[in-house]
């Protein structure tokens, strides 16, 4: 479509389109405006000039977030190069949480190289979180089987300092221009502490187990991660009950040296989608990587 003007037929350019839609739906001033780095000039500069001229209010936008590009094997993703992939297509090949983790692991201003290697790296790192979260959900039940005198009831000074540091480092990173990379590094510090002590659940206090799980899921939710752990479905809850029941039977079989039955139960749990890891006094399960 086009319209007559004093200079002939014409139509509004895309700079005007964006100002018009923004003002219509968001008002003459907005808090955050995003876009690719290639839009800084001339598009966003034009938006600012014409929107502020129209409204006579400054600033048009309080915070501009200009993201880096997604590259495919070190080349800019574009239809013209034939290396274009949609989110829908990517989700048929990779789990959604792996893709999300890959994308948030790089600062939004930096380019990200989308390759099989990078996806696999993100998946391996995410597995470390899954191991911690899976084990934390089981530790309370395991510790209840220990002698009461062996159980730590309150946070140790080391645990207090670690939990405080993790949350503080995470918040500081996010407040520093959404530095998600360093925010994730803060969470990984907690994960390493948990995973390095997994063979001895009694090295953790009962309170720490709950607080560590809460820290990982609450802070992870900020990034859209670990939601299946924080908000488990009814199906997931039932699966957990089933596995715990099978593990109790298996522990009895192991104590009676009925290793054939123990192996059968382990194989059954694997079919459900979880690996079983045996320790001297107990067993833990973790999800099988998809």
PDB file of C-alpha atoms in Angstrom:
ATOM      1  CA  UNK A   1       0.000   0.000   0.000  1.00  0.00           C
ATOM      2  CA  UNK A   2       1.006   3.623  -0.521  1.00  0.00           C
ATOM      3  CA  UNK A   3      -0.406   7.074   0.121  1.00  0.00           C
ATOM      4  CA  UNK A   4      -0.249  10.411  -1.651  1.00  0.00           C
ATOM      5  CA  UNK A   5       2.002  13.060  -0.171  1.00  0.00           C
ATOM      6  CA  UNK A   6       3.047  16.545  -1.311  1.00  0.00           C
ATOM      7  CA  UNK A   7       6.027  14.828  -2.969  1.00  0.00           C
ATOM      8  CA  UNK A   8       4.133  12.009  -4.667  1.00  0.00           C
ATOM      9  CA  UNK A   9       3.070   8.528  -3.580  1.00  0.00           C
ATOM     10  CA  UNK A  10       4.957   7.070  -0.645  1.00  0.00           C
ATOM     11  CA  UNK A  11       4.809   4.738   2.307  1.00  0.00           C
ATOM     12  CA  UNK A  12       6.231   4.866   5.849  1.00  0.00           C
ATOM     13  CA  UNK A  13       9.606   3.168   6.285  1.00  0.00           C
ATOM     14  CA  UNK A  14      10.253   0.470   8.861  1.00  0.00           C
ATOM     15  CA  UNK A  15      11.748   2.972  11.300  1.00  0.00           C
ATOM     16  CA  UNK A  16       8.388   4.733  11.455  1.00  0.00           C
ATOM     17  CA  UNK A  17       6.564   1.405  11.720  1.00  0.00           C
ATOM     18  CA  UNK A  18       8.442   0.483  14.892  1.00  0.00           C
ATOM     19  CA  UNK A  19       7.940   3.861  16.551  1.00  0.00           C
ATOM     20  CA  UNK A  20       4.238   3.746  15.725  1.00  0.00           C
ATOM     21  CA  UNK A  21       3.692   0.222  17.068  1.00  0.00           C
ATOM     22  CA  UNK A  22       5.776   0.875  20.170  1.00  0.00           C
ATOM     23  CA  UNK A  23       3.895   4.074  21.051  1.00  0.00           C
ATOM     24  CA  UNK A  24       0.509   2.496  20.310  1.00  0.00           C
ATOM     25  CA  UNK A  25       1.013  -0.590  22.480  1.00  0.00           C
ATOM     26  CA  UNK A  26       3.649   0.454  25.052  1.00  0.00           C
ATOM     27  CA  UNK A  27       3.313   4.224  25.364  1.00  0.00           C
ATOM     28  CA  UNK A  28       5.643   7.097  24.521  1.00  0.00           C
ATOM     29  CA  UNK A  29       8.361   5.887  26.919  1.00  0.00           C
ATOM     30  CA  UNK A  30       9.452   2.304  27.562  1.00  0.00           C
ATOM     31  CA  UNK A  31      11.911   0.648  29.938  1.00  0.00           C
ATOM     32  CA  UNK A  32      13.715  -1.948  27.800  1.00  0.00           C
ATOM     33  CA  UNK A  33      14.164  -2.221  24.041  1.00  0.00           C
ATOM     34  CA  UNK A  34      16.045  -5.140  22.500  1.00  0.00           C
ATOM     35  CA  UNK A  35      17.440  -5.906  19.092  1.00  0.00           C
ATOM     36  CA  UNK A  36      20.470  -7.108  17.195  1.00  0.00           C
ATOM     37  CA  UNK A  37      23.684  -5.089  17.173  1.00  0.00           C
ATOM     38  CA  UNK A  38      23.203  -4.419  13.463  1.00  0.00           C
ATOM     39  CA  UNK A  39      20.106  -2.335  14.300  1.00  0.00           C
ATOM     40  CA  UNK A  40      21.875   0.297  16.419  1.00  0.00           C
ATOM     41  CA  UNK A  41      22.368   2.508  13.357  1.00  0.00           C
ATOM     42  CA  UNK A  42      20.338   3.619  11.560  1.00  0.00           C
ATOM     43  CA  UNK A  43      17.214   1.863  12.821  1.00  0.00           C
ATOM     44  CA  UNK A  44      17.285   2.484  16.564  1.00  0.00           C
ATOM     45  CA  UNK A  45      18.770   5.955  16.192  1.00  0.00           C
ATOM     46  CA  UNK A  46      15.874   6.805  13.880  1.00  0.00           C
ATOM     47  CA  UNK A  47      13.387   5.361  16.353  1.00  0.00           C
ATOM     48  CA  UNK A  48      14.794   7.576  19.093  1.00  0.00           C
ATOM     49  CA  UNK A  49      14.809  10.728  16.947  1.00  0.00           C
ATOM     50  CA  UNK A  50      11.272  10.428  15.631  1.00  0.00           C
ATOM     51  CA  UNK A  51       9.667   9.080  18.829  1.00  0.00           C
ATOM     52  CA  UNK A  52      11.149  11.808  21.031  1.00  0.00           C
ATOM     53  CA  UNK A  53      10.235  14.449  18.449  1.00  0.00           C
ATOM     54  CA  UNK A  54       6.650  13.190  18.417  1.00  0.00           C
ATOM     55  CA  UNK A  55       6.162  12.943  22.192  1.00  0.00           C
ATOM     56  CA  UNK A  56       8.543  15.704  23.316  1.00  0.00           C
ATOM     57  CA  UNK A  57       9.644  13.321  26.099  1.00  0.00           C
ATOM     58  CA  UNK A  58      13.109  11.917  26.775  1.00  0.00           C
ATOM     59  CA  UNK A  59      14.338   9.273  26.930  1.00  0.00           C
ATOM     60  CA  UNK A  60      12.280   7.200  24.530  1.00  0.00           C
ATOM     61  CA  UNK A  61      13.945   4.068  26.011  1.00  0.00           C
ATOM     62  CA  UNK A  62      15.699   3.728  29.384  1.00  0.00           C
ATOM     63  CA  UNK A  63      17.776   0.626  28.571  1.00  0.00           C
ATOM     64  CA  UNK A  64      18.875  -0.701  25.213  1.00  0.00           C
ATOM     65  CA  UNK A  65      19.900  -4.367  24.987  1.00  0.00           C
ATOM     66  CA  UNK A  66      21.725  -5.151  21.757  1.00  0.00           C
ATOM     67  CA  UNK A  67      22.422  -8.847  21.359  1.00  0.00           C
ATOM     68  CA  UNK A  68      25.194 -10.606  19.489  1.00  0.00           C
ATOM     69  CA  UNK A  69      24.497 -12.882  16.548  1.00  0.00           C
ATOM     70  CA  UNK A  70      23.909 -16.616  16.454  1.00  0.00           C
ATOM     71  CA  UNK A  71      26.566 -18.145  14.214  1.00  0.00           C
ATOM     72  CA  UNK A  72      26.387 -21.608  12.689  1.00  0.00           C
ATOM     73  CA  UNK A  73      29.825 -23.228  12.613  1.00  0.00           C
ATOM     74  CA  UNK A  74      31.467 -19.772  12.864  1.00  0.00           C
ATOM     75  CA  UNK A  75      29.340 -18.258  10.060  1.00  0.00           C
ATOM     76  CA  UNK A  76      26.498 -15.795  10.630  1.00  0.00           C
ATOM     77  CA  UNK A  77      23.180 -17.617  10.439  1.00  0.00           C
ATOM     78  CA  UNK A  78      21.200 -16.438   7.427  1.00  0.00           C
ATOM     79  CA  UNK A  79      18.774 -17.819   4.887  1.00  0.00           C
ATOM     80  CA  UNK A  80      21.001 -16.672   2.035  1.00  0.00           C
ATOM     81  CA  UNK A  81      23.837 -18.919   3.255  1.00  0.00           C
ATOM     82  CA  UNK A  82      21.494 -21.854   3.702  1.00  0.00           C
ATOM     83  CA  UNK A  83      22.538 -22.374   7.326  1.00  0.00           C
ATOM     84  CA  UNK A  84      19.315 -21.119   8.876  1.00  0.00           C
ATOM     85  CA  UNK A  85      17.666 -23.159  11.639  1.00  0.00           C
ATOM     86  CA  UNK A  86      14.457 -22.309  13.487  1.00  0.00           C
ATOM     87  CA  UNK A  87      13.833 -22.946  17.174  1.00  0.00           C
ATOM     88  CA  UNK A  88      11.135 -25.430  16.202  1.00  0.00           C
ATOM     89  CA  UNK A  89      13.629 -27.379  14.083  1.00  0.00           C
ATOM     90  CA  UNK A  90      16.296 -27.275  16.796  1.00  0.00           C
ATOM     91  CA  UNK A  91      13.834 -28.668  19.349  1.00  0.00           C
ATOM     92  CA  UNK A  92      13.317 -31.778  17.229  1.00  0.00           C
ATOM     93  CA  UNK A  93      17.023 -32.536  17.649  1.00  0.00           C
ATOM     94  CA  UNK A  94      17.952 -31.208  21.096  1.00  0.00           C
ATOM     95  CA  UNK A  95      16.172 -30.990  24.479  1.00  0.00           C
ATOM     96  CA  UNK A  96      14.728 -27.540  25.103  1.00  0.00           C
ATOM     97  CA  UNK A  97      16.582 -27.020  28.373  1.00  0.00           C
ATOM     98  CA  UNK A  98      19.918 -27.790  26.708  1.00  0.00           C
ATOM     99  CA  UNK A  99      19.240 -25.123  24.073  1.00  0.00           C
ATOM    100  CA  UNK A 100      18.206 -22.617  26.723  1.00  0.00           C
ATOM    101  CA  UNK A 101      21.308 -23.365  28.787  1.00  0.00           C
ATOM    102  CA  UNK A 102      23.537 -22.950  25.726  1.00  0.00           C
ATOM    103  CA  UNK A 103      21.996 -19.581  24.883  1.00  0.00           C
ATOM    104  CA  UNK A 104      22.092 -18.132  28.397  1.00  0.00           C
ATOM    105  CA  UNK A 105      25.644 -19.346  29.028  1.00  0.00           C
ATOM    106  CA  UNK A 106      26.987 -16.631  26.735  1.00  0.00           C
ATOM    107  CA  UNK A 107      26.589 -12.923  27.499  1.00  0.00           C
ATOM    108  CA  UNK A 108      23.799 -11.509  25.373  1.00  0.00           C
ATOM    109  CA  UNK A 109      26.124  -8.930  23.759  1.00  0.00           C
ATOM    110  CA  UNK A 110      28.517 -11.581  22.497  1.00  0.00           C
ATOM    111  CA  UNK A 111      28.034 -13.786  19.432  1.00  0.00           C
ATOM    112  CA  UNK A 112      27.322 -17.438  20.059  1.00  0.00           C
ATOM    113  CA  UNK A 113      28.590 -20.255  17.865  1.00  0.00           C
ATOM    114  CA  UNK A 114      25.878 -22.875  17.452  1.00  0.00           C
ATOM    115  CA  UNK A 115      27.672 -26.160  16.788  1.00  0.00           C
ATOM    116  CA  UNK A 116      27.275 -29.793  17.781  1.00  0.00           C
ATOM    117  CA  UNK A 117      30.343 -29.398  20.003  1.00  0.00           C
ATOM    118  CA  UNK A 118      28.876 -26.410  21.840  1.00  0.00           C
ATOM    119  CA  UNK A 119      25.521 -28.130  22.305  1.00  0.00           C
ATOM    120  CA  UNK A 120      27.245 -31.220  23.697  1.00  0.00           C
ATOM    121  CA  UNK A 121      29.321 -29.046  26.036  1.00  0.00           C
ATOM    122  CA  UNK A 122      26.170 -27.341  27.323  1.00  0.00           C
ATOM    123  CA  UNK A 123      24.526 -30.734  27.795  1.00  0.00           C
ATOM    124  CA  UNK A 124      27.464 -32.067  29.836  1.00  0.00           C
ATOM    125  CA  UNK A 125      27.461 -29.013  32.093  1.00  0.00           C
ATOM    126  CA  UNK A 126      23.712 -29.269  32.556  1.00  0.00           C
ATOM    127  CA  UNK A 127      24.157 -32.919  33.558  1.00  0.00           C
ATOM    128  CA  UNK A 128      26.277 -31.779  36.515  1.00  0.00           C
ATOM    129  CA  UNK A 129      23.326 -29.736  37.755  1.00  0.00           C
ATOM    130  CA  UNK A 130      20.956 -32.668  37.235  1.00  0.00           C
ATOM    131  CA  UNK A 131      23.211 -34.958  39.269  1.00  0.00           C
ATOM    132  CA  UNK A 132      23.244 -32.514  42.190  1.00  0.00           C
ATOM    133  CA  UNK A 133      19.498 -31.925  42.052  1.00  0.00           C
ATOM    134  CA  UNK A 134      18.704 -35.636  41.742  1.00  0.00           C
ATOM    135  CA  UNK A 135      20.928 -36.454  44.708  1.00  0.00           C
ATOM    136  CA  UNK A 136      19.662 -33.600  46.884  1.00  0.00           C
ATOM    137  CA  UNK A 137      16.097 -34.876  46.477  1.00  0.00           C
ATOM    138  CA  UNK A 138      17.225 -38.261  47.842  1.00  0.00           C
ATOM    139  CA  UNK A 139      19.596 -37.276  50.648  1.00  0.00           C
ATOM    140  CA  UNK A 140      16.916 -36.486  53.240  1.00  0.00           C
ATOM    141  CA  UNK A 141      15.452 -39.993  52.939  1.00  0.00           C
ATOM    142  CA  UNK A 142      18.912 -41.575  53.034  1.00  0.00           C
ATOM    143  CA  UNK A 143      20.068 -39.621  56.077  1.00  0.00           C
ATOM    144  CA  UNK A 144      16.944 -40.653  58.001  1.00  0.00           C
ATOM    145  CA  UNK A 145      18.356 -44.205  58.004  1.00  0.00           C
ATOM    146  CA  UNK A 146      21.497 -43.118  59.869  1.00  0.00           C
ATOM    147  CA  UNK A 147      21.964 -43.003  63.627  1.00  0.00           C
ATOM    148  CA  UNK A 148      20.581 -39.744  64.973  1.00  0.00           C
ATOM    149  CA  UNK A 149      23.907 -38.787  66.554  1.00  0.00           C
ATOM    150  CA  UNK A 150      25.546 -38.893  63.105  1.00  0.00           C
ATOM    151  CA  UNK A 151      23.123 -36.374  61.604  1.00  0.00           C
ATOM    152  CA  UNK A 152      23.965 -32.668  61.519  1.00  0.00           C
ATOM    153  CA  UNK A 153      20.882 -30.643  62.402  1.00  0.00           C
ATOM    154  CA  UNK A 154      22.070 -27.087  61.687  1.00  0.00           C
ATOM    155  CA  UNK A 155      24.166 -25.318  59.067  1.00  0.00           C
ATOM    156  CA  UNK A 156      27.916 -25.389  59.582  1.00  0.00           C
ATOM    157  CA  UNK A 157      29.871 -22.157  59.175  1.00  0.00           C
ATOM    158  CA  UNK A 158      31.255 -23.502  55.892  1.00  0.00           C
ATOM    159  CA  UNK A 159      27.749 -24.190  54.602  1.00  0.00           C
ATOM    160  CA  UNK A 160      26.489 -20.767  55.676  1.00  0.00           C
ATOM    161  CA  UNK A 161      29.374 -18.996  53.959  1.00  0.00           C
ATOM    162  CA  UNK A 162      28.976 -21.049  50.785  1.00  0.00           C
ATOM    163  CA  UNK A 163      25.224 -20.450  50.470  1.00  0.00           C
ATOM    164  CA  UNK A 164      25.660 -16.726  51.116  1.00  0.00           C
ATOM    165  CA  UNK A 165      28.492 -16.497  48.580  1.00  0.00           C
ATOM    166  CA  UNK A 166      26.558 -18.351  45.884  1.00  0.00           C
ATOM    167  CA  UNK A 167      23.475 -16.153  46.157  1.00  0.00           C
ATOM    168  CA  UNK A 168      25.502 -12.943  46.443  1.00  0.00           C
ATOM    169  CA  UNK A 169      27.733 -13.813  43.460  1.00  0.00           C
ATOM    170  CA  UNK A 170      24.690 -14.759  41.382  1.00  0.00           C
ATOM    171  CA  UNK A 171      22.870 -11.495  42.119  1.00  0.00           C
ATOM    172  CA  UNK A 172      25.992  -9.387  41.536  1.00  0.00           C
ATOM    173  CA  UNK A 173      26.532 -11.050  38.160  1.00  0.00           C
ATOM    174  CA  UNK A 174      22.927 -10.541  37.051  1.00  0.00           C
ATOM    175  CA  UNK A 175      23.063  -6.908  38.178  1.00  0.00           C
ATOM    176  CA  UNK A 176      26.162  -6.408  36.030  1.00  0.00           C
ATOM    177  CA  UNK A 177      24.408  -6.081  32.658  1.00  0.00           C
ATOM    178  CA  UNK A 178      22.837  -9.553  32.895  1.00  0.00           C
ATOM    179  CA  UNK A 179      26.166 -11.367  33.152  1.00  0.00           C
ATOM    180  CA  UNK A 180      24.535 -14.788  33.024  1.00  0.00           C
ATOM    181  CA  UNK A 181      27.841 -16.544  32.360  1.00  0.00           C
ATOM    182  CA  UNK A 182      29.238 -15.594  35.778  1.00  0.00           C
ATOM    183  CA  UNK A 183      25.852 -16.213  37.392  1.00  0.00           C
ATOM    184  CA  UNK A 184      26.025 -19.814  36.166  1.00  0.00           C
ATOM    185  CA  UNK A 185      29.619 -20.110  37.397  1.00  0.00           C
ATOM    186  CA  UNK A 186      28.347 -19.182  40.864  1.00  0.00           C
ATOM    187  CA  UNK A 187      25.788 -22.001  40.734  1.00  0.00           C
ATOM    188  CA  UNK A 188      28.449 -24.418  39.489  1.00  0.00           C
ATOM    189  CA  UNK A 189      30.514 -23.699  42.595  1.00  0.00           C
ATOM    190  CA  UNK A 190      27.647 -25.061  44.691  1.00  0.00           C
ATOM    191  CA  UNK A 191      27.235 -28.031  42.350  1.00  0.00           C
ATOM    192  CA  UNK A 192      30.921 -28.954  42.646  1.00  0.00           C
ATOM    193  CA  UNK A 193      30.692 -28.847  46.438  1.00  0.00           C
ATOM    194  CA  UNK A 194      27.664 -31.157  46.453  1.00  0.00           C
ATOM    195  CA  UNK A 195      28.986 -33.621  43.884  1.00  0.00           C
ATOM    196  CA  UNK A 196      32.404 -33.887  45.546  1.00  0.00           C
ATOM    197  CA  UNK A 197      30.755 -34.999  48.807  1.00  0.00           C
ATOM    198  CA  UNK A 198      27.992 -37.197  47.409  1.00  0.00           C
ATOM    199  CA  UNK A 199      29.422 -40.424  48.862  1.00  0.00           C
ATOM    200  CA  UNK A 200      28.890 -39.160  52.387  1.00  0.00           C
ATOM    201  CA  UNK A 201      25.449 -37.540  52.771  1.00  0.00           C
ATOM    202  CA  UNK A 202      26.081 -37.063  56.489  1.00  0.00           C
ATOM    203  CA  UNK A 203      28.790 -34.553  55.616  1.00  0.00           C
ATOM    204  CA  UNK A 204      25.871 -32.221  54.868  1.00  0.00           C
ATOM    205  CA  UNK A 205      23.486 -30.857  57.461  1.00  0.00           C
ATOM    206  CA  UNK A 206      19.774 -31.513  56.973  1.00  0.00           C
ATOM    207  CA  UNK A 207      19.232 -27.762  56.611  1.00  0.00           C
ATOM    208  CA  UNK A 208      21.936 -27.464  53.944  1.00  0.00           C
ATOM    209  CA  UNK A 209      20.308 -30.139  51.796  1.00  0.00           C
ATOM    210  CA  UNK A 210      17.050 -28.181  51.736  1.00  0.00           C
ATOM    211  CA  UNK A 211      18.744 -24.795  51.325  1.00  0.00           C
ATOM    212  CA  UNK A 212      21.061 -25.978  48.546  1.00  0.00           C
ATOM    213  CA  UNK A 213      18.137 -27.437  46.594  1.00  0.00           C
ATOM    214  CA  UNK A 214      16.196 -24.201  47.097  1.00  0.00           C
ATOM    215  CA  UNK A 215      19.156 -22.074  45.979  1.00  0.00           C
ATOM    216  CA  UNK A 216      19.675 -24.051  42.770  1.00  0.00           C
ATOM    217  CA  UNK A 217      15.997 -24.142  41.836  1.00  0.00           C
ATOM    218  CA  UNK A 218      15.132 -20.567  42.876  1.00  0.00           C
ATOM    219  CA  UNK A 219      18.131 -18.976  41.176  1.00  0.00           C
ATOM    220  CA  UNK A 220      17.832 -21.374  38.255  1.00  0.00           C
ATOM    221  CA  UNK A 221      14.219 -20.319  37.764  1.00  0.00           C
ATOM    222  CA  UNK A 222      15.500 -16.780  37.110  1.00  0.00           C
ATOM    223  CA  UNK A 223      17.080 -18.223  33.963  1.00  0.00           C
ATOM    224  CA  UNK A 224      14.160 -20.513  33.158  1.00  0.00           C
ATOM    225  CA  UNK A 225      16.139 -23.582  34.258  1.00  0.00           C
ATOM    226  CA  UNK A 226      15.412 -26.605  36.475  1.00  0.00           C
ATOM    227  CA  UNK A 227      11.651 -25.982  36.480  1.00  0.00           C
ATOM    228  CA  UNK A 228      10.949 -29.730  36.398  1.00  0.00           C
ATOM    229  CA  UNK A 229      12.663 -29.986  39.785  1.00  0.00           C
ATOM    230  CA  UNK A 230      10.959 -26.997  41.370  1.00  0.00           C
ATOM    231  CA  UNK A 231       7.520 -27.796  39.963  1.00  0.00           C
ATOM    232  CA  UNK A 232       7.488 -31.582  39.436  1.00  0.00           C
ATOM    233  CA  UNK A 233       4.499 -33.017  37.626  1.00  0.00           C
ATOM    234  CA  UNK A 234       2.278 -35.621  39.246  1.00  0.00           C
ATOM    235  CA  UNK A 235       3.801 -38.179  36.891  1.00  0.00           C
ATOM    236  CA  UNK A 236       7.317 -37.237  38.058  1.00  0.00           C
ATOM    237  CA  UNK A 237       6.259 -37.548  41.700  1.00  0.00           C
ATOM    238  CA  UNK A 238       4.839 -41.003  41.042  1.00  0.00           C
ATOM    239  CA  UNK A 239       8.005 -42.091  39.225  1.00  0.00           C
ATOM    240  CA  UNK A 240      10.079 -40.950  42.206  1.00  0.00           C
ATOM    241  CA  UNK A 241       7.892 -42.983  44.596  1.00  0.00           C
ATOM    242  CA  UNK A 242       8.212 -46.034  42.362  1.00  0.00           C
ATOM    243  CA  UNK A 243      12.007 -45.769  42.138  1.00  0.00           C
ATOM    244  CA  UNK A 244      12.365 -45.252  45.895  1.00  0.00           C
ATOM    245  CA  UNK A 245      10.214 -48.334  46.483  1.00  0.00           C
ATOM    246  CA  UNK A 246      12.303 -50.397  44.050  1.00  0.00           C
ATOM    247  CA  UNK A 247      15.551 -49.186  45.636  1.00  0.00           C
ATOM    248  CA  UNK A 248      14.399 -50.291  49.096  1.00  0.00           C
ATOM    249  CA  UNK A 249      13.697 -53.779  47.757  1.00  0.00           C
ATOM    250  CA  UNK A 250      17.044 -53.721  45.974  1.00  0.00           C
ATOM    251  CA  UNK A 251      18.928 -52.609  49.103  1.00  0.00           C
ATOM    252  CA  UNK A 252      17.418 -55.563  50.976  1.00  0.00           C
ATOM    253  CA  UNK A 253      18.423 -57.883  48.143  1.00  0.00           C
ATOM    254  CA  UNK A 254      21.991 -56.546  48.230  1.00  0.00           C
ATOM    255  CA  UNK A 255      22.206 -56.962  52.008  1.00  0.00           C
ATOM    256  CA  UNK A 256      21.061 -60.581  51.572  1.00  0.00           C
ATOM    257  CA  UNK A 257      23.613 -61.003  48.741  1.00  0.00           C
ATOM    258  CA  UNK A 258      20.821 -61.712  46.270  1.00  0.00           C
ATOM    259  CA  UNK A 259      22.714 -59.947  43.508  1.00  0.00           C
ATOM    260  CA  UNK A 260      20.663 -61.493  40.716  1.00  0.00           C
ATOM    261  CA  UNK A 261      17.495 -59.802  42.011  1.00  0.00           C
ATOM    262  CA  UNK A 262      19.429 -56.577  42.681  1.00  0.00           C
ATOM    263  CA  UNK A 263      20.624 -56.522  39.066  1.00  0.00           C
ATOM    264  CA  UNK A 264      17.106 -57.167  37.760  1.00  0.00           C
ATOM    265  CA  UNK A 265      15.741 -54.232  39.767  1.00  0.00           C
ATOM    266  CA  UNK A 266      18.598 -52.007  38.603  1.00  0.00           C
ATOM    267  CA  UNK A 267      17.818 -52.893  34.980  1.00  0.00           C
ATOM    268  CA  UNK A 268      14.152 -52.133  35.604  1.00  0.00           C
ATOM    269  CA  UNK A 269      15.038 -48.670  36.941  1.00  0.00           C
ATOM    270  CA  UNK A 270      17.216 -48.075  33.871  1.00  0.00           C
ATOM    271  CA  UNK A 271      14.191 -48.785  31.667  1.00  0.00           C
ATOM    272  CA  UNK A 272      12.279 -46.115  33.592  1.00  0.00           C
ATOM    273  CA  UNK A 273      15.037 -43.682  32.604  1.00  0.00           C
ATOM    274  CA  UNK A 274      17.431 -43.553  35.555  1.00  0.00           C
ATOM    275  CA  UNK A 275      20.899 -44.885  36.349  1.00  0.00           C
ATOM    276  CA  UNK A 276      21.643 -46.416  39.748  1.00  0.00           C
ATOM    277  CA  UNK A 277      24.917 -45.622  41.493  1.00  0.00           C
ATOM    278  CA  UNK A 278      25.856 -47.867  44.416  1.00  0.00           C
ATOM    279  CA  UNK A 279      27.754 -46.760  47.505  1.00  0.00           C
ATOM    280  CA  UNK A 280      28.705 -48.754  50.579  1.00  0.00           C
ATOM    281  CA  UNK A 281      25.557 -48.059  52.597  1.00  0.00           C
ATOM    282  CA  UNK A 282      23.079 -46.761  50.028  1.00  0.00           C
ATOM    283  CA  UNK A 283      22.267 -46.259  46.356  1.00  0.00           C
ATOM    284  CA  UNK A 284      21.419 -43.115  44.433  1.00  0.00           C
ATOM    285  CA  UNK A 285      19.693 -42.679  41.103  1.00  0.00           C
ATOM    286  CA  UNK A 286      20.117 -40.053  38.427  1.00  0.00           C
ATOM    287  CA  UNK A 287      18.334 -39.387  35.174  1.00  0.00           C
ATOM    288  CA  UNK A 288      19.754 -40.875  32.002  1.00  0.00           C
ATOM    289  CA  UNK A 289      20.933 -38.268  29.531  1.00  0.00           C
ATOM    290  CA  UNK A 290      18.544 -38.032  26.597  1.00  0.00           C
TER     291      UNK A 290
END
